[in-house]
Amino acid sequence: MAWGKAIVLETRGRHSGLPRRVTIGFAESGDDLVVAASTDATQWARNLEADPACHVELRGLRRACQARRLAGVEAEAAVVALILKYGTPAERLSGGPAYRLSPA
């Protein structure tokens, strides 16, 4: 994570209300980050749907963010950015939701 290869995304559990942390890939888009889940059943994505407030740790820095679900061309561009960054294994991401994480 210190090298900027992945982020720690902290969401609030939609049932428990407790912090939930997951390490995931991301792409940068200006001051924002874009992420994509492999399916609609991905727990961190379901947590963001319930509460878009989250925290991100990147390169040793923690910041509060607000998630916005992407659709259409924006979602496709997010997946393309992730494929270009991580290679073909990221192609599985086209089945789930994509989000823009903006500083809160």
Short mmCIF file of N, CA, C and O in Angstrom, two decimals:
data_model
loop_
_atom_site.label_atom_id
_atom_site.label_comp_id
_atom_site.label_asym_id
_atom_site.label_seq_id
_atom_site.Cartn_x
_atom_site.Cartn_y
_atom_site.Cartn_z
N MET A 1 0.82 -1.19 0.00
CA MET A 1 0.00 0.00 0.00
C MET A 1 0.86 1.25 0.00
O MET A 1 0.48 2.25 -0.60
N ALA A 2 1.99 1.20 0.64
CA ALA A 2 2.86 2.37 0.69
C ALA A 2 3.37 2.72 -0.70
O ALA A 2 3.74 3.86 -0.94
N TRP A 3 3.37 1.75 -1.63
CA TRP A 3 3.86 2.00 -2.98
C TRP A 3 2.75 2.48 -3.91
O TRP A 3 2.99 2.76 -5.07
N GLY A 4 1.53 2.55 -3.42
CA GLY A 4 0.43 3.01 -4.25
C GLY A 4 -0.15 1.96 -5.17
O GLY A 4 -0.81 2.28 -6.13
N LYS A 5 0.07 0.68 -4.85
CA LYS A 5 -0.47 -0.41 -5.68
C LYS A 5 -1.89 -0.78 -5.27
O LYS A 5 -2.63 -1.34 -6.05
N ALA A 6 -2.25 -0.50 -4.03
CA ALA A 6 -3.58 -0.83 -3.50
C ALA A 6 -3.94 0.19 -2.43
O ALA A 6 -3.08 0.90 -1.92
N ILE A 7 -5.21 0.23 -2.12
CA ILE A 7 -5.69 1.08 -1.03
C ILE A 7 -6.35 0.20 0.02
O ILE A 7 -6.76 -0.92 -0.27
N VAL A 8 -6.45 0.72 1.23
CA VAL A 8 -7.31 0.12 2.24
C VAL A 8 -8.57 0.97 2.26
O VAL A 8 -8.51 2.18 2.51
N LEU A 9 -9.67 0.34 1.93
CA LEU A 9 -10.97 1.01 1.95
C LEU A 9 -11.68 0.60 3.22
O LEU A 9 -11.83 -0.59 3.51
N GLU A 10 -12.10 1.59 3.99
CA GLU A 10 -12.85 1.32 5.22
C GLU A 10 -14.27 1.81 5.03
O GLU A 10 -14.51 2.99 4.79
N THR A 11 -15.20 0.87 5.13
CA THR A 11 -16.62 1.19 5.05
C THR A 11 -17.25 0.90 6.41
O THR A 11 -16.60 0.35 7.29
N ARG A 12 -18.52 1.25 6.54
CA ARG A 12 -19.26 0.91 7.75
C ARG A 12 -20.16 -0.26 7.40
O ARG A 12 -20.89 -0.21 6.41
N GLY A 13 -20.08 -1.31 8.20
CA GLY A 13 -20.91 -2.50 7.95
C GLY A 13 -22.38 -2.13 7.93
O GLY A 13 -22.86 -1.47 8.84
N ARG A 14 -23.08 -2.52 6.90
CA ARG A 14 -24.48 -2.11 6.74
C ARG A 14 -25.40 -2.72 7.77
O ARG A 14 -26.46 -2.18 8.04
N HIS A 15 -25.01 -3.85 8.37
CA HIS A 15 -25.82 -4.47 9.42
C HIS A 15 -25.25 -4.18 10.81
O HIS A 15 -26.00 -3.81 11.71
N SER A 16 -23.95 -4.31 10.94
CA SER A 16 -23.32 -4.17 12.26
C SER A 16 -23.03 -2.73 12.63
O SER A 16 -22.95 -2.39 13.81
N GLY A 17 -22.80 -1.88 11.62
CA GLY A 17 -22.39 -0.51 11.90
C GLY A 17 -20.91 -0.39 12.26
O GLY A 17 -20.42 0.70 12.52
N LEU A 18 -20.20 -1.52 12.26
CA LEU A 18 -18.79 -1.53 12.63
C LEU A 18 -17.91 -1.23 11.41
O LEU A 18 -18.30 -1.52 10.28
N PRO A 19 -16.72 -0.69 11.65
CA PRO A 19 -15.80 -0.44 10.53
C PRO A 19 -15.39 -1.77 9.88
O PRO A 19 -15.12 -2.75 10.57
N ARG A 20 -15.37 -1.77 8.54
CA ARG A 20 -14.94 -2.94 7.77
C ARG A 20 -13.85 -2.48 6.81
O ARG A 20 -14.03 -1.52 6.08
N ARG A 21 -12.72 -3.18 6.84
CA ARG A 21 -11.57 -2.78 6.02
C ARG A 21 -11.25 -3.87 5.00
O ARG A 21 -11.32 -5.05 5.31
N VAL A 22 -10.91 -3.42 3.79
CA VAL A 22 -10.54 -4.33 2.72
C VAL A 22 -9.46 -3.67 1.88
O VAL A 22 -9.46 -2.45 1.71
N THR A 23 -8.52 -4.47 1.40
CA THR A 23 -7.48 -3.97 0.52
C THR A 23 -7.91 -4.25 -0.91
O THR A 23 -8.23 -5.40 -1.25
N ILE A 24 -7.96 -3.19 -1.74
CA ILE A 24 -8.44 -3.33 -3.11
C ILE A 24 -7.58 -2.50 -4.07
O ILE A 24 -6.89 -1.57 -3.66
N GLY A 25 -7.69 -2.83 -5.34
CA GLY A 25 -7.04 -2.05 -6.39
C GLY A 25 -7.82 -0.78 -6.68
O GLY A 25 -9.01 -0.69 -6.37
N PHE A 26 -7.15 0.17 -7.30
CA PHE A 26 -7.77 1.46 -7.58
C PHE A 26 -7.08 2.08 -8.78
O PHE A 26 -6.00 1.66 -9.19
N ALA A 27 -7.71 3.10 -9.32
CA ALA A 27 -7.08 3.95 -10.33
C ALA A 27 -7.30 5.39 -9.89
O ALA A 27 -8.31 5.70 -9.25
N GLU A 28 -6.33 6.24 -10.18
CA GLU A 28 -6.45 7.65 -9.81
C GLU A 28 -7.11 8.43 -10.93
O GLU A 28 -6.90 8.16 -12.11
N SER A 29 -7.93 9.39 -10.54
CA SER A 29 -8.61 10.27 -11.49
C SER A 29 -8.60 11.67 -10.87
O SER A 29 -9.52 12.03 -10.13
N GLY A 30 -7.54 12.41 -11.11
CA GLY A 30 -7.38 13.70 -10.45
C GLY A 30 -7.21 13.49 -8.96
O GLY A 30 -6.41 12.65 -8.53
N ASP A 31 -7.99 14.19 -8.15
CA ASP A 31 -7.96 14.02 -6.69
C ASP A 31 -8.79 12.82 -6.23
O ASP A 31 -8.77 12.47 -5.06
N ASP A 32 -9.54 12.24 -7.14
CA ASP A 32 -10.43 11.14 -6.81
C ASP A 32 -9.76 9.80 -7.11
O ASP A 32 -8.76 9.73 -7.84
N LEU A 33 -10.36 8.75 -6.57
CA LEU A 33 -9.96 7.38 -6.87
C LEU A 33 -11.16 6.67 -7.46
O LEU A 33 -12.31 6.98 -7.11
N VAL A 34 -10.93 5.73 -8.36
CA VAL A 34 -12.01 4.90 -8.87
C VAL A 34 -11.71 3.45 -8.52
O VAL A 34 -10.56 3.00 -8.54
N VAL A 35 -12.77 2.74 -8.13
CA VAL A 35 -12.67 1.34 -7.75
C VAL A 35 -13.84 0.61 -8.39
O VAL A 35 -14.85 1.22 -8.75
N ALA A 36 -13.70 -0.69 -8.54
CA ALA A 36 -14.78 -1.49 -9.09
C ALA A 36 -14.82 -2.84 -8.38
O ALA A 36 -13.78 -3.40 -8.06
N ALA A 37 -16.03 -3.32 -8.15
CA ALA A 37 -16.24 -4.62 -7.52
C ALA A 37 -16.47 -5.66 -8.60
O ALA A 37 -16.98 -5.35 -9.68
N SER A 38 -16.14 -6.91 -8.32
CA SER A 38 -16.31 -7.96 -9.32
C SER A 38 -17.77 -8.37 -9.48
O SER A 38 -18.17 -8.80 -10.56
N THR A 39 -18.58 -8.22 -8.43
CA THR A 39 -20.01 -8.56 -8.50
C THR A 39 -20.81 -7.61 -7.63
O THR A 39 -20.25 -6.90 -6.78
N ASP A 40 -22.13 -7.63 -7.82
CA ASP A 40 -23.02 -6.83 -6.96
C ASP A 40 -23.04 -7.37 -5.53
O ASP A 40 -23.47 -6.67 -4.62
N ALA A 41 -22.59 -8.59 -5.32
CA ALA A 41 -22.59 -9.20 -3.99
C ALA A 41 -21.34 -8.87 -3.19
O ALA A 41 -21.24 -9.27 -2.03
N THR A 42 -20.40 -8.15 -3.76
CA THR A 42 -19.17 -7.80 -3.05
C THR A 42 -19.54 -6.97 -1.82
O THR A 42 -20.24 -5.96 -1.91
N GLN A 43 -19.07 -7.43 -0.65
CA GLN A 43 -19.51 -6.83 0.61
C GLN A 43 -19.16 -5.35 0.73
O GLN A 43 -19.99 -4.55 1.18
N TRP A 44 -17.95 -4.95 0.34
CA TRP A 44 -17.60 -3.54 0.49
C TRP A 44 -18.47 -2.67 -0.40
O TRP A 44 -18.83 -1.54 -0.02
N ALA A 45 -18.85 -3.16 -1.57
CA ALA A 45 -19.73 -2.39 -2.45
C ALA A 45 -21.13 -2.28 -1.84
O ALA A 45 -21.75 -1.21 -1.88
N ARG A 46 -21.61 -3.34 -1.26
CA ARG A 46 -22.93 -3.30 -0.62
C ARG A 46 -22.91 -2.33 0.57
O ARG A 46 -23.89 -1.62 0.82
N ASN A 47 -21.78 -2.29 1.28
CA ASN A 47 -21.66 -1.33 2.38
C ASN A 47 -21.68 0.11 1.86
O ASN A 47 -22.30 0.98 2.47
N LEU A 48 -21.00 0.38 0.73
CA LEU A 48 -21.01 1.73 0.16
C LEU A 48 -22.40 2.13 -0.32
O LEU A 48 -22.76 3.30 -0.26
N GLU A 49 -23.16 1.16 -0.80
CA GLU A 49 -24.54 1.46 -1.22
C GLU A 49 -25.37 1.91 -0.02
O GLU A 49 -26.19 2.81 -0.13
N ALA A 50 -25.14 1.28 1.13
CA ALA A 50 -25.89 1.63 2.34
C ALA A 50 -25.42 2.94 2.96
O ALA A 50 -26.22 3.70 3.50
N ASP A 51 -24.11 3.20 2.87
CA ASP A 51 -23.53 4.41 3.45
C ASP A 51 -22.30 4.80 2.63
O ASP A 51 -21.26 4.17 2.75
N PRO A 52 -22.41 5.83 1.78
CA PRO A 52 -21.29 6.18 0.90
C PRO A 52 -20.12 6.87 1.60
O PRO A 52 -19.07 7.07 0.98
N ALA A 53 -20.24 7.20 2.87
CA ALA A 53 -19.11 7.78 3.61
C ALA A 53 -18.11 6.66 3.88
O ALA A 53 -18.49 5.56 4.29
N CYS A 54 -16.83 6.93 3.63
CA CYS A 54 -15.80 5.91 3.82
C CYS A 54 -14.48 6.60 4.11
O CYS A 54 -14.38 7.82 4.09
N HIS A 55 -13.47 5.78 4.39
CA HIS A 55 -12.10 6.26 4.56
C HIS A 55 -11.20 5.44 3.65
O HIS A 55 -11.45 4.27 3.40
N VAL A 56 -10.15 6.09 3.16
CA VAL A 56 -9.19 5.45 2.28
C VAL A 56 -7.80 5.69 2.83
O VAL A 56 -7.47 6.81 3.25
N GLU A 57 -6.99 4.64 2.86
CA GLU A 57 -5.57 4.77 3.19
C GLU A 57 -4.77 4.51 1.92
O GLU A 57 -4.94 3.47 1.28
N LEU A 58 -3.95 5.49 1.56
CA LEU A 58 -3.13 5.39 0.35
C LEU A 58 -1.79 6.03 0.63
O LEU A 58 -1.73 7.17 1.11
N ARG A 59 -0.73 5.30 0.34
CA ARG A 59 0.65 5.79 0.54
C ARG A 59 0.86 6.33 1.96
O ARG A 59 1.47 7.37 2.15
N GLY A 60 0.31 5.64 2.94
CA GLY A 60 0.50 6.02 4.34
C GLY A 60 -0.40 7.13 4.83
O GLY A 60 -0.31 7.52 5.99
N LEU A 61 -1.26 7.66 3.97
CA LEU A 61 -2.17 8.74 4.37
C LEU A 61 -3.60 8.24 4.41
O LEU A 61 -4.03 7.50 3.54
N ARG A 62 -4.33 8.68 5.43
CA ARG A 62 -5.74 8.31 5.59
C ARG A 62 -6.58 9.54 5.32
O ARG A 62 -6.27 10.63 5.81
N ARG A 63 -7.65 9.36 4.54
CA ARG A 63 -8.53 10.50 4.27
C ARG A 63 -9.98 10.02 4.19
O ARG A 63 -10.26 8.89 3.81
N ALA A 64 -10.86 10.93 4.59
CA ALA A 64 -12.29 10.67 4.49
C ALA A 64 -12.72 10.89 3.05
O ALA A 64 -12.26 11.82 2.39
N CYS A 65 -13.59 10.02 2.56
CA CYS A 65 -14.09 10.13 1.20
C CYS A 65 -15.59 9.91 1.17
O CYS A 65 -16.18 9.38 2.11
N GLN A 66 -16.16 10.29 0.05
CA GLN A 66 -17.57 10.05 -0.24
C GLN A 66 -17.61 9.26 -1.55
O GLN A 66 -16.98 9.66 -2.53
N ALA A 67 -18.33 8.15 -1.55
CA ALA A 67 -18.42 7.31 -2.74
C ALA A 67 -19.64 7.68 -3.57
O ALA A 67 -20.70 8.00 -3.03
N ARG A 68 -19.45 7.64 -4.88
CA ARG A 68 -20.57 7.85 -5.80
C ARG A 68 -20.53 6.72 -6.82
O ARG A 68 -19.50 6.49 -7.46
N ARG A 69 -21.64 6.00 -6.94
CA ARG A 69 -21.70 4.89 -7.89
C ARG A 69 -21.68 5.44 -9.31
O ARG A 69 -22.38 6.40 -9.62
N LEU A 70 -20.88 4.82 -10.14
CA LEU A 70 -20.75 5.23 -11.53
C LEU A 70 -21.66 4.37 -12.41
O LEU A 70 -21.93 3.21 -12.09
N ALA A 71 -22.09 4.95 -13.52
CA ALA A 71 -22.94 4.22 -14.46
C ALA A 71 -22.49 4.54 -15.88
O ALA A 71 -21.78 5.53 -16.12
N GLY A 72 -22.88 3.70 -16.79
CA GLY A 72 -22.65 3.95 -18.20
C GLY A 72 -21.19 4.13 -18.56
O GLY A 72 -20.32 3.36 -18.15
N VAL A 73 -20.92 5.19 -19.31
CA VAL A 73 -19.58 5.47 -19.81
C VAL A 73 -18.58 5.67 -18.66
O VAL A 73 -17.44 5.23 -18.75
N GLU A 74 -19.03 6.30 -17.57
CA GLU A 74 -18.12 6.52 -16.42
C GLU A 74 -17.69 5.18 -15.81
O GLU A 74 -16.52 5.00 -15.48
N ALA A 75 -18.63 4.26 -15.66
CA ALA A 75 -18.30 2.95 -15.09
C ALA A 75 -17.37 2.18 -16.02
O ALA A 75 -16.40 1.56 -15.57
N GLU A 76 -17.65 2.24 -17.32
CA GLU A 76 -16.79 1.56 -18.29
C GLU A 76 -15.38 2.14 -18.27
O GLU A 76 -14.40 1.39 -18.33
N ALA A 77 -15.26 3.46 -18.16
CA ALA A 77 -13.94 4.10 -18.11
C ALA A 77 -13.18 3.67 -16.86
O ALA A 77 -11.95 3.48 -16.90
N ALA A 78 -13.88 3.52 -15.74
CA ALA A 78 -13.24 3.07 -14.49
C ALA A 78 -12.67 1.67 -14.67
O ALA A 78 -11.53 1.39 -14.28
N VAL A 79 -13.43 0.77 -15.26
CA VAL A 79 -12.97 -0.60 -15.48
C VAL A 79 -11.78 -0.62 -16.43
O VAL A 79 -10.79 -1.31 -16.19
N VAL A 80 -11.84 0.18 -17.49
CA VAL A 80 -10.71 0.26 -18.43
C VAL A 80 -9.46 0.74 -17.72
O VAL A 80 -8.37 0.19 -17.90
N ALA A 81 -9.60 1.77 -16.87
CA ALA A 81 -8.44 2.29 -16.12
C ALA A 81 -7.84 1.22 -15.22
O ALA A 81 -6.61 1.10 -15.12
N LEU A 82 -8.68 0.41 -14.59
CA LEU A 82 -8.19 -0.66 -13.73
C LEU A 82 -7.53 -1.77 -14.54
O LEU A 82 -6.50 -2.31 -14.13
N ILE A 83 -8.07 -2.10 -15.69
CA ILE A 83 -7.45 -3.11 -16.56
C ILE A 83 -6.08 -2.63 -17.02
O ILE A 83 -5.11 -3.39 -17.02
N LEU A 84 -5.99 -1.37 -17.42
CA LEU A 84 -4.72 -0.83 -17.86
C LEU A 84 -3.68 -0.82 -16.74
O LEU A 84 -2.50 -1.02 -16.98
N LYS A 85 -4.13 -0.58 -15.51
CA LYS A 85 -3.19 -0.54 -14.38
C LYS A 85 -2.76 -1.93 -13.94
O LYS A 85 -1.59 -2.16 -13.66
N TYR A 86 -3.71 -2.87 -13.86
CA TYR A 86 -3.43 -4.18 -13.26
C TYR A 86 -3.34 -5.32 -14.27
O TYR A 86 -2.93 -6.41 -13.91
N GLY A 87 -3.76 -5.11 -15.50
CA GLY A 87 -3.69 -6.16 -16.51
C GLY A 87 -4.98 -6.92 -16.63
O GLY A 87 -6.01 -6.58 -16.06
N THR A 88 -4.92 -8.00 -17.38
CA THR A 88 -6.13 -8.74 -17.73
C THR A 88 -6.90 -9.34 -16.57
O THR A 88 -8.11 -9.53 -16.70
N PRO A 89 -6.31 -9.68 -15.41
CA PRO A 89 -7.15 -10.19 -14.33
C PRO A 89 -8.24 -9.20 -13.91
O PRO A 89 -9.26 -9.60 -13.39
N ALA A 90 -8.03 -7.93 -14.17
CA ALA A 90 -9.02 -6.93 -13.80
C ALA A 90 -10.25 -6.97 -14.71
O ALA A 90 -11.25 -6.34 -14.42
N GLU A 91 -10.21 -7.74 -15.79
CA GLU A 91 -11.36 -7.82 -16.69
C GLU A 91 -12.59 -8.38 -16.00
O GLU A 91 -13.72 -8.11 -16.41
N ARG A 92 -12.43 -9.14 -14.93
CA ARG A 92 -13.57 -9.66 -14.18
C ARG A 92 -14.39 -8.55 -13.54
O ARG A 92 -15.50 -8.77 -13.10
N LEU A 93 -13.84 -7.35 -13.47
CA LEU A 93 -14.51 -6.26 -12.79
C LEU A 93 -15.73 -5.73 -13.54
O LEU A 93 -16.51 -4.99 -12.98
N SER A 94 -15.92 -6.11 -14.77
CA SER A 94 -17.02 -5.55 -15.55
C SER A 94 -18.40 -6.00 -15.07
O SER A 94 -19.39 -5.45 -15.51
N GLY A 95 -18.48 -6.95 -14.14
CA GLY A 95 -19.77 -7.44 -13.68
C GLY A 95 -20.34 -6.73 -12.47
O GLY A 95 -21.53 -6.87 -12.17
N GLY A 96 -19.54 -5.98 -11.76
CA GLY A 96 -20.01 -5.34 -10.54
C GLY A 96 -20.02 -3.83 -10.64
O GLY A 96 -19.64 -3.26 -11.65
N PRO A 97 -20.43 -3.18 -9.57
CA PRO A 97 -20.51 -1.72 -9.57
C PRO A 97 -19.13 -1.06 -9.47
O PRO A 97 -18.20 -1.62 -8.92
N ALA A 98 -19.04 0.14 -10.02
CA ALA A 98 -17.83 0.95 -9.94
C ALA A 98 -18.17 2.23 -9.18
O ALA A 98 -19.32 2.70 -9.22
N TYR A 99 -17.18 2.78 -8.49
CA TYR A 99 -17.40 3.96 -7.66
C TYR A 99 -16.28 4.97 -7.85
O TYR A 99 -15.13 4.61 -8.06
N ARG A 100 -16.64 6.22 -7.70
CA ARG A 100 -15.67 7.32 -7.62
C ARG A 100 -15.62 7.69 -6.14
O ARG A 100 -16.64 7.97 -5.53
N LEU A 101 -14.41 7.69 -5.56
CA LEU A 101 -14.19 8.06 -4.16
C LEU A 101 -13.59 9.45 -4.16
O LEU A 101 -12.45 9.64 -4.59
N SER A 102 -14.35 10.42 -3.70
CA SER A 102 -13.91 11.81 -3.68
C SER A 102 -13.64 12.26 -2.25
O SER A 102 -14.39 11.87 -1.32
N PRO A 103 -12.61 13.09 -2.05
CA PRO A 103 -12.35 13.58 -0.69
C PRO A 103 -13.58 14.27 -0.12
O PRO A 103 -14.26 15.03 -0.81
N ALA A 104 -13.86 13.97 1.13
CA ALA A 104 -15.05 14.54 1.80
C ALA A 104 -14.75 15.92 2.33
O ALA A 104 -13.65 16.27 2.62
#
